[in-house]
Amino acid sequence: MSRTKVEFRVVVDSPGIRKILKAQPMRRAVNAAARRVAAGAGPDASVREYTTDREAASVAVPAEQQAIHGRLTRAATAAGLEVRRP
């Protein structure tokens, strides 16, 4: 069996990626995911939608609810998000 050497080059289209990360469909997807997590975390959960170099959102619950009940972690997992420890 002969082996053939194949070379290739990958070029990252940073402006294109930036455009995708700031596009309206991305904003809708990110914010919808944050709202699903907040809905599952209970009435004390709050959502903050914002834009940096990409669309982003954060969900917060009172610290006691997370510390005692893991409310935010459970809600994120139930919403289908991957939760990892740092």
GROMACS .gro file of N, CA, C and O in nm:
model
  344
    1MET      N    1   0.084  -0.116   0.000
    1MET     CA    2   0.000   0.000   0.000
    1MET      C    3   0.090   0.124   0.000
    1MET      O    4   0.177   0.138   0.083
    2SER      N    5   0.067   0.212  -0.092
    2SER     CA    6   0.148   0.334  -0.098
    2SER      C    7   0.078   0.446  -0.021
    2SER      O    8  -0.044   0.451  -0.012
    3ARG      N    9   0.159   0.532   0.032
    3ARG     CA   10   0.105   0.646   0.106
    3ARG      C   11   0.126   0.772   0.024
    3ARG      O   12   0.232   0.792  -0.033
    4THR      N   13   0.024   0.854   0.021
    4THR     CA   14   0.032   0.980  -0.049
    4THR      C   15   0.033   1.093   0.052
    4THR      O   16  -0.049   1.097   0.141
    5LYS      N   17   0.128   1.181   0.038
    5LYS     CA   18   0.136   1.295   0.128
    5LYS      C   19   0.043   1.404   0.075
    5LYS      O   20   0.052   1.443  -0.042
    6VAL      N   21  -0.045   1.450   0.160
    6VAL     CA   22  -0.138   1.556   0.123
    6VAL      C   23  -0.113   1.675   0.213
    6VAL      O   24  -0.105   1.662   0.335
    7GLU      N   25  -0.099   1.789   0.153
    7GLU     CA   26  -0.081   1.912   0.228
    7GLU      C   27  -0.200   2.002   0.204
    7GLU      O   28  -0.255   2.005   0.093
    8PHE      N   29  -0.241   2.072   0.307
    8PHE     CA   30  -0.349   2.167   0.291
    8PHE      C   31  -0.327   2.284   0.383
    8PHE      O   32  -0.248   2.277   0.477
    9ARG      N   33  -0.397   2.389   0.357
    9ARG     CA   34  -0.383   2.512   0.435
    9ARG      C   35  -0.522   2.560   0.475
    9ARG      O   36  -0.613   2.559   0.393
   10VAL      N   37  -0.537   2.599   0.597
   10VAL     CA   38  -0.664   2.651   0.646
   10VAL      C   39  -0.648   2.801   0.667
   10VAL      O   40  -0.553   2.845   0.731
   11VAL      N   41  -0.739   2.877   0.612
   11VAL     CA   42  -0.737   3.021   0.629
   11VAL      C   43  -0.863   3.060   0.708
   11VAL      O   44  -0.975   3.031   0.666
   12VAL      N   45  -0.844   3.121   0.822
   12VAL     CA   46  -0.955   3.163   0.906
   12VAL      C   47  -1.004   3.299   0.857
   12VAL      O   48  -0.927   3.394   0.846
   13ASP      N   49  -1.132   3.305   0.827
   13ASP     CA   50  -1.193   3.428   0.780
   13ASP      C   51  -1.246   3.505   0.900
   13ASP      O   52  -1.365   3.499   0.932
   14SER      N   53  -1.157   3.575   0.971
   14SER     CA   54  -1.196   3.645   1.094
   14SER      C   55  -1.309   3.745   1.074
   14SER      O   56  -1.403   3.748   1.154
   15PRO      N   57  -1.306   3.828   0.969
   15PRO     CA   58  -1.419   3.920   0.950
   15PRO      C   59  -1.551   3.845   0.927
   15PRO      O   60  -1.655   3.887   0.977
   16GLY      N   61  -1.545   3.733   0.860
   16GLY     CA   62  -1.666   3.653   0.837
   16GLY      C   63  -1.717   3.592   0.966
   16GLY      O   64  -1.838   3.592   0.992
   17ILE      N   65  -1.627   3.541   1.047
   17ILE     CA   66  -1.667   3.484   1.176
   17ILE      C   67  -1.725   3.593   1.265
   17ILE      O   68  -1.828   3.574   1.329
   18ARG      N   69  -1.662   3.708   1.267
   18ARG     CA   70  -1.712   3.821   1.346
   18ARG      C   71  -1.853   3.859   1.303
   18ARG      O   72  -1.941   3.884   1.385
   19LYS      N   73  -1.876   3.860   1.173
   19LYS     CA   74  -2.008   3.894   1.119
   19LYS      C   75  -2.113   3.793   1.165
   19LYS      O   76  -2.224   3.831   1.204
   20ILE      N   77  -2.079   3.666   1.163
   20ILE     CA   78  -2.172   3.562   1.208
   20ILE      C   79  -2.202   3.578   1.356
   20ILE      O   80  -2.317   3.568   1.399
   21LEU      N   81  -2.098   3.600   1.438
   21LEU     CA   82  -2.117   3.609   1.582
   21LEU      C   83  -2.198   3.731   1.625
   21LEU      O   84  -2.254   3.733   1.734
   22LYS      N   85  -2.207   3.832   1.537
   22LYS     CA   86  -2.285   3.951   1.570
   22LYS      C   87  -2.415   3.960   1.492
   22LYS      O   88  -2.488   4.059   1.503
   23ALA      N   89  -2.449   3.857   1.415
   23ALA     CA   90  -2.568   3.859   1.331
   23ALA      C   91  -2.696   3.840   1.413
   23ALA      O   92  -2.695   3.781   1.521
   24GLN      N   93  -2.805   3.890   1.360
   24GLN     CA   94  -2.936   3.880   1.426
   24GLN      C   95  -2.976   3.736   1.459
   24GLN      O   96  -3.025   3.711   1.569
   25PRO      N   97  -2.956   3.638   1.370
   25PRO     CA   98  -2.991   3.500   1.408
   25PRO      C   99  -2.911   3.450   1.529
   25PRO      O  100  -2.964   3.377   1.612
   26MET      N  101  -2.786   3.490   1.540
   26MET     CA  102  -2.705   3.451   1.657
   26MET      C  103  -2.760   3.518   1.782
   26MET      O  104  -2.772   3.455   1.888
   27ARG      N  105  -2.796   3.646   1.771
   27ARG     CA  106  -2.853   3.718   1.885
   27ARG      C  107  -2.981   3.647   1.933
   27ARG      O  108  -2.998   3.625   2.053
   28ARG      N  109  -3.067   3.610   1.838
   28ARG     CA  110  -3.191   3.542   1.876
   28ARG      C  111  -3.163   3.409   1.945
   28ARG      O  112  -3.226   3.375   2.045
   29ALA      N  113  -3.068   3.333   1.893
   29ALA     CA  114  -3.036   3.201   1.950
   29ALA      C  115  -2.978   3.215   2.091
   29ALA      O  116  -3.018   3.141   2.183
   30VAL      N  117  -2.885   3.306   2.108
   30VAL     CA  118  -2.821   3.326   2.239
   30VAL      C  119  -2.923   3.373   2.341
   30VAL      O  120  -2.932   3.320   2.453
   31ASN      N  121  -3.005   3.471   2.304
   31ASN     CA  122  -3.103   3.526   2.398
   31ASN      C  123  -3.212   3.424   2.430
   31ASN      O  124  -3.259   3.417   2.544
   32ALA      N  125  -3.252   3.345   2.332
   32ALA     CA  126  -3.353   3.241   2.357
   32ALA      C  127  -3.300   3.138   2.455
   32ALA      O  128  -3.372   3.093   2.545
   33ALA      N  129  -3.175   3.099   2.440
   33ALA     CA  130  -3.115   3.002   2.533
   33ALA      C  131  -3.110   3.060   2.674
   33ALA      O  132  -3.142   2.991   2.771
   34ALA      N  133  -3.073   3.186   2.686
   34ALA     CA  134  -3.067   3.250   2.818
   34ALA      C  135  -3.206   3.256   2.880
   34ALA      O  136  -3.222   3.230   3.001
   35ARG      N  137  -3.307   3.285   2.801
   35ARG     CA  138  -3.443   3.292   2.854
   35ARG      C  139  -3.493   3.154   2.897
   35ARG      O  140  -3.564   3.142   2.997
   36ARG      N  141  -3.455   3.049   2.824
   36ARG     CA  142  -3.493   2.911   2.865
   36ARG      C  143  -3.431   2.877   3.000
   36ARG      O  144  -3.496   2.819   3.086
   37VAL      N  145  -3.305   2.912   3.016
   37VAL     CA  146  -3.237   2.885   3.143
   37VAL      C  147  -3.305   2.963   3.255
   37VAL      O  148  -3.335   2.908   3.362
   38ALA      N  149  -3.333   3.090   3.233
   38ALA     CA  150  -3.396   3.173   3.336
   38ALA      C  151  -3.535   3.119   3.372
   38ALA      O  152  -3.570   3.114   3.490
   39ALA      N  153  -3.610   3.075   3.274
   39ALA     CA  154  -3.743   3.020   3.301
   39ALA      C  155  -3.733   2.896   3.389
   39ALA      O  156  -3.814   2.876   3.480
   40GLY      N  157  -3.632   2.815   3.365
   40GLY     CA  158  -3.614   2.694   3.445
   40GLY      C  159  -3.555   2.721   3.582
   40GLY      O  160  -3.567   2.638   3.673
   41ALA      N  161  -3.491   2.836   3.598
   41ALA     CA  162  -3.426   2.868   3.725
   41ALA      C  163  -3.521   2.930   3.826
   41ALA      O  164  -3.487   2.942   3.942
   42GLY      N  165  -3.637   2.972   3.781
   42GLY     CA  166  -3.736   3.026   3.874
   42GLY      C  167  -3.758   3.175   3.861
   42GLY      O  168  -3.690   3.243   3.784
   43PRO      N  169  -3.854   3.225   3.938
   43PRO     CA  170  -3.897   3.365   3.924
   43PRO      C  171  -3.792   3.468   3.965
   43PRO      O  172  -3.801   3.585   3.926
   44ASP      N  173  -3.693   3.428   4.042
   44ASP     CA  174  -3.589   3.522   4.085
   44ASP      C  175  -3.475   3.536   3.984
   44ASP      O  176  -3.384   3.616   4.003
   45ALA      N  177  -3.479   3.458   3.878
   45ALA     CA  178  -3.373   3.463   3.777
   45ALA      C  179  -3.388   3.588   3.691
   45ALA      O  180  -3.498   3.632   3.661
   46SER      N  181  -3.275   3.643   3.651
   46SER     CA  182  -3.277   3.760   3.562
   46SER      C  183  -3.183   3.735   3.445
   46SER      O  184  -3.083   3.665   3.457
   47VAL      N  185  -3.219   3.792   3.330
   47VAL     CA  186  -3.141   3.778   3.207
   47VAL      C  187  -3.086   3.914   3.168
   47VAL      O  188  -3.158   4.014   3.172
   48ARG      N  189  -2.961   3.918   3.131
   48ARG     CA  190  -2.898   4.039   3.078
   48ARG      C  191  -2.848   4.007   2.939
   48ARG      O  192  -2.764   3.919   2.921
   49GLU      N  193  -2.901   4.074   2.838
   49GLU     CA  194  -2.859   4.055   2.699
   49GLU      C  195  -2.765   4.169   2.662
   49GLU      O  196  -2.792   4.284   2.692
   50TYR      N  197  -2.653   4.135   2.598
   50TYR     CA  198  -2.556   4.239   2.562
   50TYR      C  199  -2.471   4.194   2.444
   50TYR      O  200  -2.477   4.080   2.402
   51THR      N  201  -2.393   4.286   2.392
   51THR     CA  202  -2.304   4.259   2.280
   51THR      C  203  -2.164   4.305   2.315
   51THR      O  204  -2.146   4.416   2.365
   52THR      N  205  -2.067   4.219   2.291
   52THR     CA  206  -1.925   4.256   2.304
   52THR      C  207  -1.868   4.240   2.164
   52THR      O  208  -1.919   4.299   2.070
   53ASP      N  209  -1.769   4.155   2.148
   53ASP     CA  210  -1.722   4.122   2.015
   53ASP      C  211  -1.811   4.015   1.953
   53ASP      O  212  -1.787   3.968   1.844
   54ARG      N  213  -1.915   3.974   2.026
   54ARG     CA  214  -2.015   3.875   1.983
   54ARG      C  215  -2.142   3.899   2.063
   54ARG      O  216  -2.142   3.973   2.161
   55GLU      N  217  -2.249   3.834   2.021
   55GLU     CA  218  -2.373   3.840   2.098
   55GLU      C  219  -2.354   3.758   2.225
   55GLU      O  220  -2.290   3.654   2.222
   56ALA      N  221  -2.410   3.806   2.334
   56ALA     CA  222  -2.393   3.736   2.462
   56ALA      C  223  -2.513   3.761   2.550
   56ALA      O  224  -2.591   3.854   2.528
   57ALA      N  225  -2.528   3.677   2.650
   57ALA     CA  226  -2.632   3.695   2.750
   57ALA      C  227  -2.586   3.627   2.878
   57ALA      O  228  -2.509   3.531   2.874
   58SER      N  229  -2.633   3.678   2.991
   58SER     CA  230  -2.602   3.614   3.118
   58SER      C  231  -2.733   3.593   3.194
   58SER      O  232  -2.829   3.666   3.176
   59VAL      N  233  -2.733   3.490   3.276
   59VAL     CA  234  -2.848   3.461   3.362
   59VAL      C  235  -2.796   3.460   3.505
   59VAL      O  236  -2.692   3.402   3.533
   60ALA      N  237  -2.869   3.525   3.593
   60ALA     CA  238  -2.829   3.531   3.733
   60ALA      C  239  -2.943   3.488   3.824
   60ALA      O  240  -3.060   3.510   3.791
   61VAL      N  241  -2.907   3.425   3.932
   61VAL     CA  242  -3.002   3.392   4.040
   61VAL      C  243  -2.937   3.436   4.170
   61VAL      O  244  -2.815   3.453   4.176
   62PRO      N  245  -3.017   3.455   4.273
   62PRO     CA  246  -2.955   3.489   4.402
   62PRO      C  247  -2.853   3.381   4.442
   62PRO      O  248  -2.875   3.261   4.421
   63ALA      N  249  -2.742   3.426   4.496
   63ALA     CA  250  -2.632   3.335   4.528
   63ALA      C  251  -2.675   3.219   4.617
   63ALA      O  252  -2.630   3.106   4.598
   64GLU      N  253  -2.763   3.245   4.711
   64GLU     CA  254  -2.809   3.140   4.801
   64GLU      C  255  -2.881   3.028   4.724
   64GLU      O  256  -2.864   2.910   4.754
   65GLN      N  257  -2.960   3.066   4.623
   65GLN     CA  258  -3.033   2.965   4.546
   65GLN      C  259  -2.936   2.875   4.468
   65GLN      O  260  -2.960   2.755   4.456
   66GLN      N  261  -2.829   2.933   4.418
   66GLN     CA  262  -2.730   2.853   4.347
   66GLN      C  263  -2.649   2.769   4.445
   66GLN      O  264  -2.628   2.650   4.423
   67ALA      N  265  -2.608   2.828   4.555
   67ALA     CA  266  -2.522   2.758   4.651
   67ALA      C  267  -2.594   2.640   4.717
   67ALA      O  268  -2.536   2.532   4.732
   68ILE      N  269  -2.719   2.658   4.752
   68ILE     CA  270  -2.792   2.554   4.824
   68ILE      C  271  -2.859   2.455   4.729
   68ILE      O  272  -2.855   2.333   4.750
   69HIS      N  273  -2.921   2.507   4.623
   69HIS     CA  274  -3.004   2.423   4.535
   69HIS      C  275  -2.943   2.398   4.397
   69HIS      O  276  -2.997   2.319   4.321
   70GLY      N  277  -2.835   2.469   4.363
   70GLY     CA  278  -2.778   2.455   4.230
   70GLY      C  279  -2.877   2.494   4.121
   70GLY      O  280  -2.878   2.438   4.012
   71ARG      N  281  -2.960   2.592   4.151
   71ARG     CA  282  -3.072   2.626   4.064
   71ARG      C  283  -3.028   2.664   3.922
   71ARG      O  284  -3.087   2.617   3.825
   72LEU      N  285  -2.927   2.744   3.911
   72LEU     CA  286  -2.882   2.788   3.778
   72LEU      C  287  -2.818   2.672   3.701
   72LEU      O  288  -2.844   2.652   3.583
   73THR      N  289  -2.737   2.594   3.769
   73THR     CA  290  -2.672   2.479   3.705
   73THR      C  291  -2.776   2.379   3.655
   73THR      O  292  -2.768   2.330   3.542
   74ARG      N  293  -2.874   2.350   3.737
   74ARG     CA  294  -2.980   2.256   3.698
   74ARG      C  295  -3.061   2.310   3.580
   74ARG      O  296  -3.095   2.235   3.488
   75ALA      N  297  -3.092   2.438   3.583
   75ALA     CA  298  -3.170   2.498   3.474
   75ALA      C  299  -3.092   2.497   3.343
   75ALA      O  300  -3.149   2.469   3.237
   76ALA      N  301  -2.964   2.527   3.349
   76ALA     CA  302  -2.882   2.527   3.227
   76ALA      C  303  -2.872   2.385   3.169
   76ALA      O  304  -2.884   2.366   3.048
   77THR      N  305  -2.853   2.286   3.256
   77THR     CA  306  -2.847   2.148   3.210
   77THR      C  307  -2.980   2.106   3.148
   77THR      O  308  -2.983   2.044   3.041
   78ALA      N  309  -3.090   2.141   3.213
   78ALA     CA  310  -3.223   2.107   3.161
   78ALA      C  311  -3.251   2.175   3.027
   78ALA      O  312  -3.324   2.121   2.945
   79ALA      N  313  -3.190   2.291   3.005
   79ALA     CA  314  -3.208   2.363   2.878
   79ALA      C  315  -3.119   2.307   2.768
   79ALA      O  316  -3.120   2.355   2.655
   80GLY      N  317  -3.038   2.206   2.802
   80GLY     CA  318  -2.954   2.142   2.700
   80GLY      C  319  -2.817   2.203   2.686
   80GLY      O  320  -2.744   2.172   2.590
   81LEU      N  321  -2.777   2.289   2.779
   81LEU     CA  322  -2.645   2.349   2.772
   81LEU      C  323  -2.543   2.263   2.846
   81LEU      O  324  -2.576   2.193   2.942
   82GLU      N  325  -2.420   2.267   2.802
   82GLU     CA  326  -2.313   2.194   2.868
   82GLU      C  327  -2.264   2.277   2.986
   82GLU      O  328  -2.228   2.394   2.970
   83VAL      N  329  -2.262   2.218   3.102
   83VAL     CA  330  -2.215   2.287   3.222
   83VAL      C  331  -2.086   2.219   3.266
   83VAL      O  332  -2.084   2.099   3.288
   84ARG      N  333  -1.981   2.299   3.277
   84ARG     CA  334  -1.850   2.246   3.319
   84ARG      C  335  -1.797   2.327   3.435
   84ARG      O  336  -1.825   2.445   3.447
   85ARG      N  337  -1.717   2.262   3.515
   85ARG     CA  338  -1.648   2.335   3.623
   85ARG      C  339  -1.523   2.399   3.563
   85ARG      O  340  -1.461   2.342   3.476
   86PRO      N  341  -1.486   2.517   3.617
   86PRO     CA  342  -1.367   2.583   3.564
   86PRO      C  343  -1.240   2.505   3.592
   86PRO      O  344  -1.229   2.424   3.675
   0.00000   0.00000   0.00000
